[in-house]
C-alpha atoms as one frame of an Amber mdcrd trajectory, in Angstrom:
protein
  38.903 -12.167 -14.004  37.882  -9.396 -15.541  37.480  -6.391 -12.766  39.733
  -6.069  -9.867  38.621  -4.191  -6.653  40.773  -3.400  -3.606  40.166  -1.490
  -0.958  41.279  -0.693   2.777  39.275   0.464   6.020  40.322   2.521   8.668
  38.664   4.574  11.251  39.539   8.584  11.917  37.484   9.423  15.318  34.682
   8.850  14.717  34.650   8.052  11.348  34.833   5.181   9.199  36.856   5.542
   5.688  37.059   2.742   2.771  39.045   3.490   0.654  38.766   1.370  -2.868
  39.868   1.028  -6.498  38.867  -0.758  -9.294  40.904  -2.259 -12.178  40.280
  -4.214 -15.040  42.359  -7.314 -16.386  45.023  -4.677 -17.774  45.320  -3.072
 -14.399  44.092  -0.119 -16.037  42.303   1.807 -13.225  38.788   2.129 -13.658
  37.098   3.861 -10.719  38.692   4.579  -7.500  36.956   6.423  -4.469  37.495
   7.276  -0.583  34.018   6.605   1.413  33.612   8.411   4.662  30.664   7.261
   7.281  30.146   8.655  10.936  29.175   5.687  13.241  26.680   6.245  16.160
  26.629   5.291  19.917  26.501   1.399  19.107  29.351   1.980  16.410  27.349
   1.739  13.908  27.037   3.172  10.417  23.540   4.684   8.408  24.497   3.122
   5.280  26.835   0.146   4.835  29.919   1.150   2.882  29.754  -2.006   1.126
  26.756  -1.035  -0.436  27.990   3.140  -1.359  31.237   1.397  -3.038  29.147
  -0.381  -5.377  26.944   2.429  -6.214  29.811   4.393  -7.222  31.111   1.202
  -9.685  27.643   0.785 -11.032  27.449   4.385 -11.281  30.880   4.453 -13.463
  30.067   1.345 -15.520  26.965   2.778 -16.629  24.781   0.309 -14.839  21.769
   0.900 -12.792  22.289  -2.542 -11.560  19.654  -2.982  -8.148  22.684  -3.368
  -5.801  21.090  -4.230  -1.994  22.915  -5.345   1.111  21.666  -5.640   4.170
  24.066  -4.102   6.636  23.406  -4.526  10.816  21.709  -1.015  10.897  19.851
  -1.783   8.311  18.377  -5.394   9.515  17.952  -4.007  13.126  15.777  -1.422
  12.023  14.283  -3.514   9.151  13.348  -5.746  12.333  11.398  -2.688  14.655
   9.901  -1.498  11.242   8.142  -4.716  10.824   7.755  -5.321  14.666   5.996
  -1.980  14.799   3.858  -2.319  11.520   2.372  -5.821  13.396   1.658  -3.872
  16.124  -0.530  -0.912  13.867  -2.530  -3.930  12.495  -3.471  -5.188  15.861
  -4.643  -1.742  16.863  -1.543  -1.618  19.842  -0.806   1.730  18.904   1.238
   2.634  22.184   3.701  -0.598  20.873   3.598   0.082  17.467   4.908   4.339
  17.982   7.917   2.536  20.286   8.646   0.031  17.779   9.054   2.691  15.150
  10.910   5.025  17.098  13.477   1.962  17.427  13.895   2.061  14.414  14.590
   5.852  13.959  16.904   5.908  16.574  18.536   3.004  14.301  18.356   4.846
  10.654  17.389   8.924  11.726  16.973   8.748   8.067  14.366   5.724   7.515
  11.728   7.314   5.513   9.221   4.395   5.855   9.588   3.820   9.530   8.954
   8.072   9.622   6.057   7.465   7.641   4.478   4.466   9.762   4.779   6.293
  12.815   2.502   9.131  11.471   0.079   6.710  10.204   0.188   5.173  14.154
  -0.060   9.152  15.302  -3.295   9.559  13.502  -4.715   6.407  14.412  -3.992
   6.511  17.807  -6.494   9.774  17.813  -9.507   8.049  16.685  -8.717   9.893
  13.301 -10.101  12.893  14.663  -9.083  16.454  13.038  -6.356  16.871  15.750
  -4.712  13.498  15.455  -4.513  14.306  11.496  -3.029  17.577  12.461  -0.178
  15.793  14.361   0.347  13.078  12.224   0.472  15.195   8.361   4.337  16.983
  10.131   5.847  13.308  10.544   4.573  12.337   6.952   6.040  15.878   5.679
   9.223  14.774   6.849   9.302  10.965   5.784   8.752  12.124   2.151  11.617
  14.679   2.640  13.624  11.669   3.156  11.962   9.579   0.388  12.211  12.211
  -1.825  15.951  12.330  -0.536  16.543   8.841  -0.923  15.711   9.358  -4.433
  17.944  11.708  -5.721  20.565  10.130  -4.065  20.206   7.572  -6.747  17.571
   4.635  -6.778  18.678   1.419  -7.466  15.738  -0.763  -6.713  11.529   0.566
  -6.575  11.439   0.966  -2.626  11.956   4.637  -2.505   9.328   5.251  -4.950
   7.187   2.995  -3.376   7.279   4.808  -0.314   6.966   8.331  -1.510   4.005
   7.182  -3.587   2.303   5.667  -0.263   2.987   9.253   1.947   1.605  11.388
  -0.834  -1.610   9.164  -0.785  -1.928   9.722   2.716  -1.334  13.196   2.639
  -3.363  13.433  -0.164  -6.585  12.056   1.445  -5.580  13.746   5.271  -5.508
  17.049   3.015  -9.161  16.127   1.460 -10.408  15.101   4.871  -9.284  18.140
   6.796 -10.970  20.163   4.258 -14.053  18.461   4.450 -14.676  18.844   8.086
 -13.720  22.100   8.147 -14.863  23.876   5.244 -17.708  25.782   7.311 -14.226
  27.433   8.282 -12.727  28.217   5.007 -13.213  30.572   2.413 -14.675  29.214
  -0.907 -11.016  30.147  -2.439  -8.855  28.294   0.191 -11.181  25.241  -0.843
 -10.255  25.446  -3.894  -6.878  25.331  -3.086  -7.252  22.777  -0.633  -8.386
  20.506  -3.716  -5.981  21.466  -5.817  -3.295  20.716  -4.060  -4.367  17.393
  -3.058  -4.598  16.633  -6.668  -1.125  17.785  -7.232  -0.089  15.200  -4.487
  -2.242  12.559  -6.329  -0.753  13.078  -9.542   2.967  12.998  -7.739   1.669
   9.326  -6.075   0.979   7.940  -9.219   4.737   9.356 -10.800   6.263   7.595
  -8.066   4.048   4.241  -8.031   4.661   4.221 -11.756   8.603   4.679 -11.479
   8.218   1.716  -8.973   6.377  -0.362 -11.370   9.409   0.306 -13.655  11.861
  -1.179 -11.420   9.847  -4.071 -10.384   7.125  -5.689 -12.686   6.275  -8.768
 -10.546   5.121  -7.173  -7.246   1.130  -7.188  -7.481   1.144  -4.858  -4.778
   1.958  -2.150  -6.355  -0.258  -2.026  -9.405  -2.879  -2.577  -6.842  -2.018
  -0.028  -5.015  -2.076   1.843  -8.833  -5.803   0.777  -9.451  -6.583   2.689
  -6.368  -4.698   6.003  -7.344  -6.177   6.007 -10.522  -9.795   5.397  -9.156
  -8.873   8.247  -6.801  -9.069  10.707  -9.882 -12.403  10.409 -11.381 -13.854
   9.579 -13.990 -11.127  10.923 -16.224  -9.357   7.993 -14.955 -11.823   5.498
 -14.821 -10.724   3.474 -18.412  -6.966   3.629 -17.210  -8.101   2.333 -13.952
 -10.008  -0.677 -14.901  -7.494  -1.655 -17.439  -4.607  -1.766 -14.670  -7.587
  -4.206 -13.004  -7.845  -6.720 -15.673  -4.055  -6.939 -16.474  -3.717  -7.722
 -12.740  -7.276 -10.437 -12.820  -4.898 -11.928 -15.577  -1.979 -12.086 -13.855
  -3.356 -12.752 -10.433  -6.432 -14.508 -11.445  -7.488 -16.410  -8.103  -6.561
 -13.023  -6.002 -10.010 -12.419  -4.033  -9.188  -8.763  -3.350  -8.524  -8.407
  -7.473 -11.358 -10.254  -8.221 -14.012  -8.300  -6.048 -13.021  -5.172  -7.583
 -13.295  -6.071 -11.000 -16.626  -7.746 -10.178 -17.411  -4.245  -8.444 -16.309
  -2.445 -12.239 -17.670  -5.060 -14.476 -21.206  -4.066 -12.465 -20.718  -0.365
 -12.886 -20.352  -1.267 -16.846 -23.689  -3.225 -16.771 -21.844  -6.962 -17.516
 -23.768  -7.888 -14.548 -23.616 -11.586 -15.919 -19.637 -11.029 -16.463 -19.332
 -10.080 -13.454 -21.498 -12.905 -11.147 -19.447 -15.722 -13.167 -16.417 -13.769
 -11.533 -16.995 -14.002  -8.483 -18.836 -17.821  -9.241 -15.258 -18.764 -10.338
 -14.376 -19.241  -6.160 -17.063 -22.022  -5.686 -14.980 -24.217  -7.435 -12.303
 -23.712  -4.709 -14.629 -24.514  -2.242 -15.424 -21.983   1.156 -15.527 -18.508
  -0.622 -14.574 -15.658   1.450 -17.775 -13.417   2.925 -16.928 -10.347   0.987
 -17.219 -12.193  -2.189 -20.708 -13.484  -1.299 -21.315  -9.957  -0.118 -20.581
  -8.579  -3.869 -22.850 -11.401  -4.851 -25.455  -9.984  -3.210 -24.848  -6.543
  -3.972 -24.886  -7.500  -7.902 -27.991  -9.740  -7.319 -29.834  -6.248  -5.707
 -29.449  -4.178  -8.392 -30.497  -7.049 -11.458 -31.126 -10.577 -10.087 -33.955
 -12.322 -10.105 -35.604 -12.846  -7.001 -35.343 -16.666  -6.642 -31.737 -16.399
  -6.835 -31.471 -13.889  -4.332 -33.353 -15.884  -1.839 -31.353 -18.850  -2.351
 -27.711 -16.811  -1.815 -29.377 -15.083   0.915 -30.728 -18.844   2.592 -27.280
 -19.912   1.926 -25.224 -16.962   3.886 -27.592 -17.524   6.450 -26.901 -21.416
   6.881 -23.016 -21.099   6.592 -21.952 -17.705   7.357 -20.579 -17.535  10.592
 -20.051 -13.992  11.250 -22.603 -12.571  13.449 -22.920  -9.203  12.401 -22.349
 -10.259   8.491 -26.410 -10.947   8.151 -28.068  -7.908  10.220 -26.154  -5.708
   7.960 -26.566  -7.548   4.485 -30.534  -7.736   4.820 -30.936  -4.333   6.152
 -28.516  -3.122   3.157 -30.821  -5.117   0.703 -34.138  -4.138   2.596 -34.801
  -7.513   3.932 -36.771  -7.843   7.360 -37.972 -11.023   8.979 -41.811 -10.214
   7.484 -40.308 -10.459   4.169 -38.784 -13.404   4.808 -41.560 -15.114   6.464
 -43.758 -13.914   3.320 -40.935 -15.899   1.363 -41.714 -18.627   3.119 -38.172
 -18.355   5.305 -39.921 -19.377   8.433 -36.537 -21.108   9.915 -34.224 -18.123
   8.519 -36.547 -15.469   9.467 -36.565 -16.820  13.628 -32.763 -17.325  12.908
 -32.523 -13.476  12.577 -34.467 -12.850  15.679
């Protein structure tokens, strides 16, 4: 054995204290520390001790080792967090603010369950310039906490993570806001506006990056990367799509991934490059309709006709979504004439 660690609990009030040393093989102390937690109503703690005890050795033995356990608090909120973000998705906004509130009455502190509940304040408003009004506060505060979380010491790319996904929003609320109401503002307090939503930009990507750092494997987050880059021009634009292709690489079959770099391999005029990209997916078998959509969108701006007609007659015979085709031939200046001028006869009744 090479490290010993002892330690003893014992509760003052209302107060939790661990107490704990560590030793090595020569019983030659190493590190030794007195923890102190305040438990809530449910007696409870915010942070399990467990977890601040081996911050403090990691801390000591020079290791920024990505020590995680997953106390009750912790899972119980975890648990309304996740509860609440289901709820978001399926537009049940009423749910999904009392599922995140459970969880803040769980961890006061929980930065991402703060920042999901603005995102659900907003929403819940239709977007409109009061709902964004109500919801940027809340987001103010969850990246206080992120931020917090972060100079308390990081140990794994969470915190990051979620300070890089607030400043995003706040970014683009910020953007937004000053959009709509710029018939309001002086041509100086636009500029500002701008600026500082830049600054926030610039912040995201710090964070995201920081992340990235800490955990390599997790194609969420260079994706989420690819869009913070995009988000900066055309200053950014090289960075971006490289970010893209190492993820295509890495995450070659990824439909969201592959769209994108279809959509920037367009933009560079490889339209060829780009249609065998999204061709790849016919191999698989049913492609999804946004791929078939970028299809067509490539197809519009440097495919022949003939093949058009035949992607289009395709969609039409297989596509099931109902609104999919009214949009797609309006967008590519289709109407049943055309069609029947084609020679579509069946197709062009179909779309009657």
């Amino acid at each position: 054995v090479q490290y010993l660690l002892y330690g003893e609990l014992c509760r003052i009030g209302q107060n939790l204290v661990m107490r704990a040393e560590l030793t090595d093989d020569d019983h030659s102390l190493i590190w030794n520390g007195s923890i102190r937690q305040s438990v809530n109503r449910l007696d409870q703690v915010k942070q399990p001790l467990a977890e601040l005890v081996a911050r403090g050795i990691a801390v000591e033995l020079g290791e920024v080792a990505a020590v995680s356990f997953a106390g009750p608090v912790a899972e119980l909120a975890h648990y309304w967090l996740r509860e609440g973000q289901h709820h978001r998705v399926q537009g049940n906004y009423g749910q999904a603010r009392a599922a995140f509130e459970e969880a803040l009455e769980r961890e006061p502190e929980y930065a991402e369950a703060m920042y999901e509940l603005a995102l659900v304040t907003g929403a819940a408003e239709k977007g409109t310039v009061a709902g964004i009004r109500k919801a940027q506060p809340i987001a103010e505060n969850a990246l206080a906490l992120a931020r917090a979380d972060i100079e308390r010491g990081v140990t794994d790319y969470k915190p990051h993570w979620v300070a890089a996904r607030i400043l995003s929003a706040l970014s683009y609320w910020d953007q937004d806001l000053t959009w709509r109401t710029a018939n309001a503002l002086t041509e100086q307090q636009i500029n500002a506006n701008k600026a500082y939503a830049r600054s926030m930009i610039k912040e995201a990507e710090q964070h995201l990056r920081a992340a990235i750092r800490f955990n390599q494997s997790e194609p969420e987050l260079r994706k989420f990367l690819y869009r913070i880059l995009a988000r900066q021009g055309v200053e950014r634009r090289d960075e971006a799509f490289e970010v893209l292709q190492q993820l295509r690489d890495d995450e070659p079959f990824d439909t969201w991934v592959a769209s994108r770099f279809a959509d920037r391999l367009g933009l560079r005029g490889q339209h060829h490059r780009a249609m065998e990209e999204l061709e790849r997916f016919d191999v698989l078998g049913e492609v999804p309709p946004h791929l078939r959509w970028r299809q067509l969108e490539l197809l519009k701006a440097w495919g022949p006709l003939d093949d058009r007609v035949e992607l289009l007659v395709y969609m039409l015979q297989h596509e099931t979504d109902k609104f999919m085709f009214p949009l797609t031939l309006g967008h590519l200046y289709w109407t049943p004439t055309m069609m029947v001028g084609l020679g579509l006869h069946q197709e062009a009744e179909a779309l009657h």
